[in-house]
C-alpha positions as CSV (number, residue, x, y, z in Angstrom):
1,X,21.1,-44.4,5.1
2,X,17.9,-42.3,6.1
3,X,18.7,-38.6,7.2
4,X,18.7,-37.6,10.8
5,X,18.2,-34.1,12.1
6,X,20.8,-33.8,14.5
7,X,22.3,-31.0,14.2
8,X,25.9,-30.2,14.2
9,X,27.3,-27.1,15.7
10,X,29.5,-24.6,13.9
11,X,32.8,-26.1,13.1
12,X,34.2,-22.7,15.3
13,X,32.3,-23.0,18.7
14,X,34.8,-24.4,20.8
15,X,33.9,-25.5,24.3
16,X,35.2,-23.0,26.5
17,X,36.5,-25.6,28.9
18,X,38.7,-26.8,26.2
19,X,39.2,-24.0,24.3
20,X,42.7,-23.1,25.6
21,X,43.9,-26.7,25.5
22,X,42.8,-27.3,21.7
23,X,44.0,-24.1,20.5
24,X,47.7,-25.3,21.2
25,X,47.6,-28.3,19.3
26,X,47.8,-26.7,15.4
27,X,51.7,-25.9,16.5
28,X,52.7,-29.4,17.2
29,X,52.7,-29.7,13.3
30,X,53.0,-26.6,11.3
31,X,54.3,-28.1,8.3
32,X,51.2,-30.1,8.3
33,X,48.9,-27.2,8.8
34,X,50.5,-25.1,5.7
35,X,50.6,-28.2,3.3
36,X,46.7,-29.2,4.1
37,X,44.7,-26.3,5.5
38,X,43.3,-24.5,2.3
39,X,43.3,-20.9,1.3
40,X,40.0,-18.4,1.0
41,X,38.7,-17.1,-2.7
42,X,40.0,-14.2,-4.8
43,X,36.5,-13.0,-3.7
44,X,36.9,-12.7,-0.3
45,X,39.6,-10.2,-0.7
46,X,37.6,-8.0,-3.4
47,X,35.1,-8.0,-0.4
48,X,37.8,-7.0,2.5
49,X,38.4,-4.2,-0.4
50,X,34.8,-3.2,-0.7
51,X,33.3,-3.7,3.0
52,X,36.7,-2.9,5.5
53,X,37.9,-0.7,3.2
54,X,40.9,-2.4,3.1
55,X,43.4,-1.6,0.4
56,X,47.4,-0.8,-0.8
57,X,49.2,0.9,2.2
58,X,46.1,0.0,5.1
59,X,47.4,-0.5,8.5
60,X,46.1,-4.4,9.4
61,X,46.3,-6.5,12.5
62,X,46.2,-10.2,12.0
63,X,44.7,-12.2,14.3
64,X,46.1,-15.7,14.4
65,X,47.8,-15.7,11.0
66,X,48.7,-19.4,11.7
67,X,51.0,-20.1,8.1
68,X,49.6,-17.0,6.3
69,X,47.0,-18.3,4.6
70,X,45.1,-14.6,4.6
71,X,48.3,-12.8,5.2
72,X,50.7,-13.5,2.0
73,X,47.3,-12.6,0.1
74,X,46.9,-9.8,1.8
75,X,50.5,-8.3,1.7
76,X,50.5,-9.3,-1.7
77,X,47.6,-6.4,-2.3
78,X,50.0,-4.2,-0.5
79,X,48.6,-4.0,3.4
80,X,50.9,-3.2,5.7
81,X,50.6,-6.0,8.4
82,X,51.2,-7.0,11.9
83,X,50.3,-10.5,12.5
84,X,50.1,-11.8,15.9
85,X,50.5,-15.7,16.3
86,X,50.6,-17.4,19.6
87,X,52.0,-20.8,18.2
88,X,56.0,-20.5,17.6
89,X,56.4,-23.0,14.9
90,X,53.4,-21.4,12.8
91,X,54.7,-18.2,13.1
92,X,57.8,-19.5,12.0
93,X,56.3,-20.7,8.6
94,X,54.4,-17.6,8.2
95,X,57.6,-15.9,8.6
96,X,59.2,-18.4,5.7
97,X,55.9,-18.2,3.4
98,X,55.7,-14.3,3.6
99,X,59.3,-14.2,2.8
100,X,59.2,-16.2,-0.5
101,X,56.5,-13.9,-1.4
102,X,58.7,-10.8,-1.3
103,X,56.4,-9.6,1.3
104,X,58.6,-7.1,3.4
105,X,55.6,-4.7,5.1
106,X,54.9,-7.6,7.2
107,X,55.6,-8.2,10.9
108,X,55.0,-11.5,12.4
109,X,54.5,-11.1,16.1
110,X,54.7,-14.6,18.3
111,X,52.4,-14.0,21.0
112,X,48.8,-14.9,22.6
113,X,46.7,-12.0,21.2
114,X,45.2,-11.4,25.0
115,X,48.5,-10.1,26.6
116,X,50.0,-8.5,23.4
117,X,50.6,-4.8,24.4
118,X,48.6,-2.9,21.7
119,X,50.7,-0.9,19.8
120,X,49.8,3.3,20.1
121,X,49.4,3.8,16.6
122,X,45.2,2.8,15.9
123,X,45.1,0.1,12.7
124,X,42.9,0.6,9.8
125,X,41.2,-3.0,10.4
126,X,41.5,-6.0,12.3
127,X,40.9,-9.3,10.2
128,X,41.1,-13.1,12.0
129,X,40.7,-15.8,9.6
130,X,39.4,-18.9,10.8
131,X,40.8,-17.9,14.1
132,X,38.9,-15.6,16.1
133,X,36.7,-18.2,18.0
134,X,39.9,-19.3,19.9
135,X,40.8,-16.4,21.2
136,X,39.2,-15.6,24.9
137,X,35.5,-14.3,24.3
138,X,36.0,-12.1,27.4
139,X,39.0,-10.2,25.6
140,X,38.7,-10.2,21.5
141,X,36.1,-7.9,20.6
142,X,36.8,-5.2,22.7
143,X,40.8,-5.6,22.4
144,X,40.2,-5.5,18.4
145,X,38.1,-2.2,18.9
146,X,40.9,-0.7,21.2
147,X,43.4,-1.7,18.4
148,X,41.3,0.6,15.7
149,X,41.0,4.0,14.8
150,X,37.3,5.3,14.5
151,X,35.7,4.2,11.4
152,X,37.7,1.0,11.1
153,X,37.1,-2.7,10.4
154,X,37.1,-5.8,12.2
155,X,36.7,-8.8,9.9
156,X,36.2,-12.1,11.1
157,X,36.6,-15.0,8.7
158,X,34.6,-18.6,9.9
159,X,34.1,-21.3,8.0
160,X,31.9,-24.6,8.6
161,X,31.2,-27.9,6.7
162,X,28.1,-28.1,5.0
163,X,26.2,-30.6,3.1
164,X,27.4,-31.4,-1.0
165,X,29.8,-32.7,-2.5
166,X,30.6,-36.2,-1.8
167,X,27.4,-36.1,-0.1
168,X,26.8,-40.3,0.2
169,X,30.4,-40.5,1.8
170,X,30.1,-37.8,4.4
171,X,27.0,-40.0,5.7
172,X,28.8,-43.2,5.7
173,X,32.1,-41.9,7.8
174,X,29.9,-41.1,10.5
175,X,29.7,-45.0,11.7
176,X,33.7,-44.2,11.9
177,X,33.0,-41.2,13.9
178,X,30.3,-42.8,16.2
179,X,32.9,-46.0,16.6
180,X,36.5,-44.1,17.7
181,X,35.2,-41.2,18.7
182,X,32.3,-41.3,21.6
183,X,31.5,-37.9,21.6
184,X,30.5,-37.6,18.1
185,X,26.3,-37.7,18.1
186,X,24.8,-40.1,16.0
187,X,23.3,-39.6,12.6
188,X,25.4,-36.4,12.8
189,X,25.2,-35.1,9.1
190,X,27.1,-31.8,7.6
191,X,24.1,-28.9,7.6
192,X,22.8,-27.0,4.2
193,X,25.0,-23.6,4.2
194,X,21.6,-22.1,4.1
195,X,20.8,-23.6,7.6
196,X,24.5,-21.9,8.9
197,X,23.2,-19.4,11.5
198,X,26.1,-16.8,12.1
199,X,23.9,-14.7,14.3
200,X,26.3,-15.5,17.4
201,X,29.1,-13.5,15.8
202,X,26.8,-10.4,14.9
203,X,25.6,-10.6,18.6
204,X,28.5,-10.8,20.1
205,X,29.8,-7.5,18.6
206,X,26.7,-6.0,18.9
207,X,26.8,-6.5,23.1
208,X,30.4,-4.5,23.4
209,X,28.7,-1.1,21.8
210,X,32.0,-0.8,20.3
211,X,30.8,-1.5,16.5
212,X,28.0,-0.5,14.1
213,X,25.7,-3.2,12.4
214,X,28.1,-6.7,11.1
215,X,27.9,-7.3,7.2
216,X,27.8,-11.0,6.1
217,X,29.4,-12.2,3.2
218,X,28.9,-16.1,1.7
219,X,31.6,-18.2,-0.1
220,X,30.7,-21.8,-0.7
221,X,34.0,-23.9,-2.4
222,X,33.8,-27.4,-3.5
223,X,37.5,-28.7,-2.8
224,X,38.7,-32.2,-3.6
225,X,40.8,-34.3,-2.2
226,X,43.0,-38.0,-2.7
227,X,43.3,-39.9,0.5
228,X,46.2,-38.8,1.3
229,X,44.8,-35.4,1.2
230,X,41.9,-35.5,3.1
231,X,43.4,-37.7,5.9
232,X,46.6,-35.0,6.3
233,X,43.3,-32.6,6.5
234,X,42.2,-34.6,9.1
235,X,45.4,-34.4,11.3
236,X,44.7,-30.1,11.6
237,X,41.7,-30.5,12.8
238,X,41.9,-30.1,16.7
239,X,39.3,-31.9,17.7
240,X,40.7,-35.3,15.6
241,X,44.2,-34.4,16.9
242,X,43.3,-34.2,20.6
243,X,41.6,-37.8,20.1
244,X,43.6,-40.7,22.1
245,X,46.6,-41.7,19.5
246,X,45.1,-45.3,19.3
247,X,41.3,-44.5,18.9
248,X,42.9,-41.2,16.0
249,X,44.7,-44.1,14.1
250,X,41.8,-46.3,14.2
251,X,39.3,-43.4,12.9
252,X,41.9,-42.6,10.4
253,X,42.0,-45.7,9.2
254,X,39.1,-46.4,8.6
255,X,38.2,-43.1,7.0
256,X,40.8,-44.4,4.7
257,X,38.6,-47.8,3.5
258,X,36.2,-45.9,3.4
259,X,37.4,-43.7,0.4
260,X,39.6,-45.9,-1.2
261,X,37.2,-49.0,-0.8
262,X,33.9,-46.8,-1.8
263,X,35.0,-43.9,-3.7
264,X,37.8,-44.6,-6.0
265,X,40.0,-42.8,-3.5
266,X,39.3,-39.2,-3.9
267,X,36.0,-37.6,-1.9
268,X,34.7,-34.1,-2.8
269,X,34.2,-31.6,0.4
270,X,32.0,-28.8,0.5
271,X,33.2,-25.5,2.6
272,X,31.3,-22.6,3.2
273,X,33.2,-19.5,4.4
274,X,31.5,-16.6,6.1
275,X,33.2,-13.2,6.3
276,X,31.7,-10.8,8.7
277,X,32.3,-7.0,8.8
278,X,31.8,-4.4,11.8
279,X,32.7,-1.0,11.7
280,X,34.3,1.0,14.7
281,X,31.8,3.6,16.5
């Protein structure tokens, strides 16, 4: 199938008429959410280390921990950690994970991170992984500045699909996409990571006055996955879970011939992860 250049927008942008709605819908299954959503690279954290300064005994504020997927990782390097998580039932397994991990300077906080009293003592950074774009753009930067001490770090983790690994499949699914789902564009294709533009994010912290110049920070992972495993991948993605239950089994389904049918039942996905670092005026 020829390329198209449509274009498909960050996996993160959210429309703001929605984005209230379809941040709700990761808590209906949190179980889910812990078992498929993967984690972020060793490198990443060596990075927090070398651009937030963030290190044994910091003071961090998690926004959105959702199961702990940053948070156990970062406890386990000795952060002391208040994570706020609006969804009860992820907070709940955050609590569980962070416990098996014998992390005890952790405190999960169930709350929406726009009404959460600040607490008076300033944190050492603020770090939202694969979270920040749902909280309200008219509140999270310039809450997450109020929440730091002079000097400190706000570091925003995003990620996006981009184009490798099973590259052939990716184009295929789309005729899935464009027949259950009629907002999906057609000859939408997964961009190069080199055509990612996180400029947005650097702008938008720029226009509070509140932070210096954002460092960037590239990690591309090539994650595989059965089936099983990319269709439970599937169900924690809001935008396929806030799909009509008919129209989601139907796309489901036929994502699922698709792989089995044309690739031996196990597809290759390529993620690229994007952390971003601002400093505190």
């Amino acid at each position: 199938m020829p390329d198209n250049t449509t274009r498909a927008k960050r996996d993160d942008s959210p429309e703001e008429s929605r984005r209230s709605r379809l941040s709700r819908v990761f808590d209906e299954d949190a179980e889910l959410y812990d078992r498929a959503r993967p984690g972020y690279p060793a490198e990443l954290y060596d990075d927090l280390a070398e651009l937030a300064g963030i290190r044994a005994g910091s003071r961090v504020l998690e926004v959105g921990c959702g199961t702990g997927q940053a948070t156990v990782p970062l406890a386990g390097r000795g952060c002391r950690i208040t994570a706020v998580e609006a969804g009860s039932r992820m907070a709940a397994v955050a609590r569980r994970n962070l416990a098996g991990a014998g992390a005890a300077a952790v405190e999960v906080v169930t709350a929406d991170f726009e009404s959460w009293p600040l607490p008076q003592e300033p944190f050492d950074a603020v770090v939202s992984a694969t979270a920040f774009h749902w909280i309200d753009p008219a509140v999270r930067v310039a809450k997450a500045a109020g929440a730091l001490r002079p000097g400190g770090a706000l570091a925003v983790v995003r990620s996006q699909h981009v184009r490798g690994g099973t590259e052939e499949f990716f184009v295929e699914v789309q005729r899935c996409y464009e027949r259950f789902d009629p907002d999906t564009p057609p000859g939408l294709r997964p961009p190069p990571a080199a055509d990612v533009d996180g400029s947005d994010h650097s702008q938008e912290v720029a226009r509070s006055g509140r932070f210096g110049p954002t460092v960037f920070r590239r990690y591309e992972q090539d994650l595989t996955y059965t089936t099983t495993e990319y269709l439970d991948l599937l169900r924690t993605y809001s935008g396929h879970r806030a799909l009509p239950e008919a129209a989601r089994n139907g796309l489901l389904g036929c994502v699922a011939g698709l792989i089995d049918g044309g690739y031996g039942g196990r597809v290759t996905k390529r993620h690229l992860i994007e952390l971003g670092v601002s400093h505190r005026r």
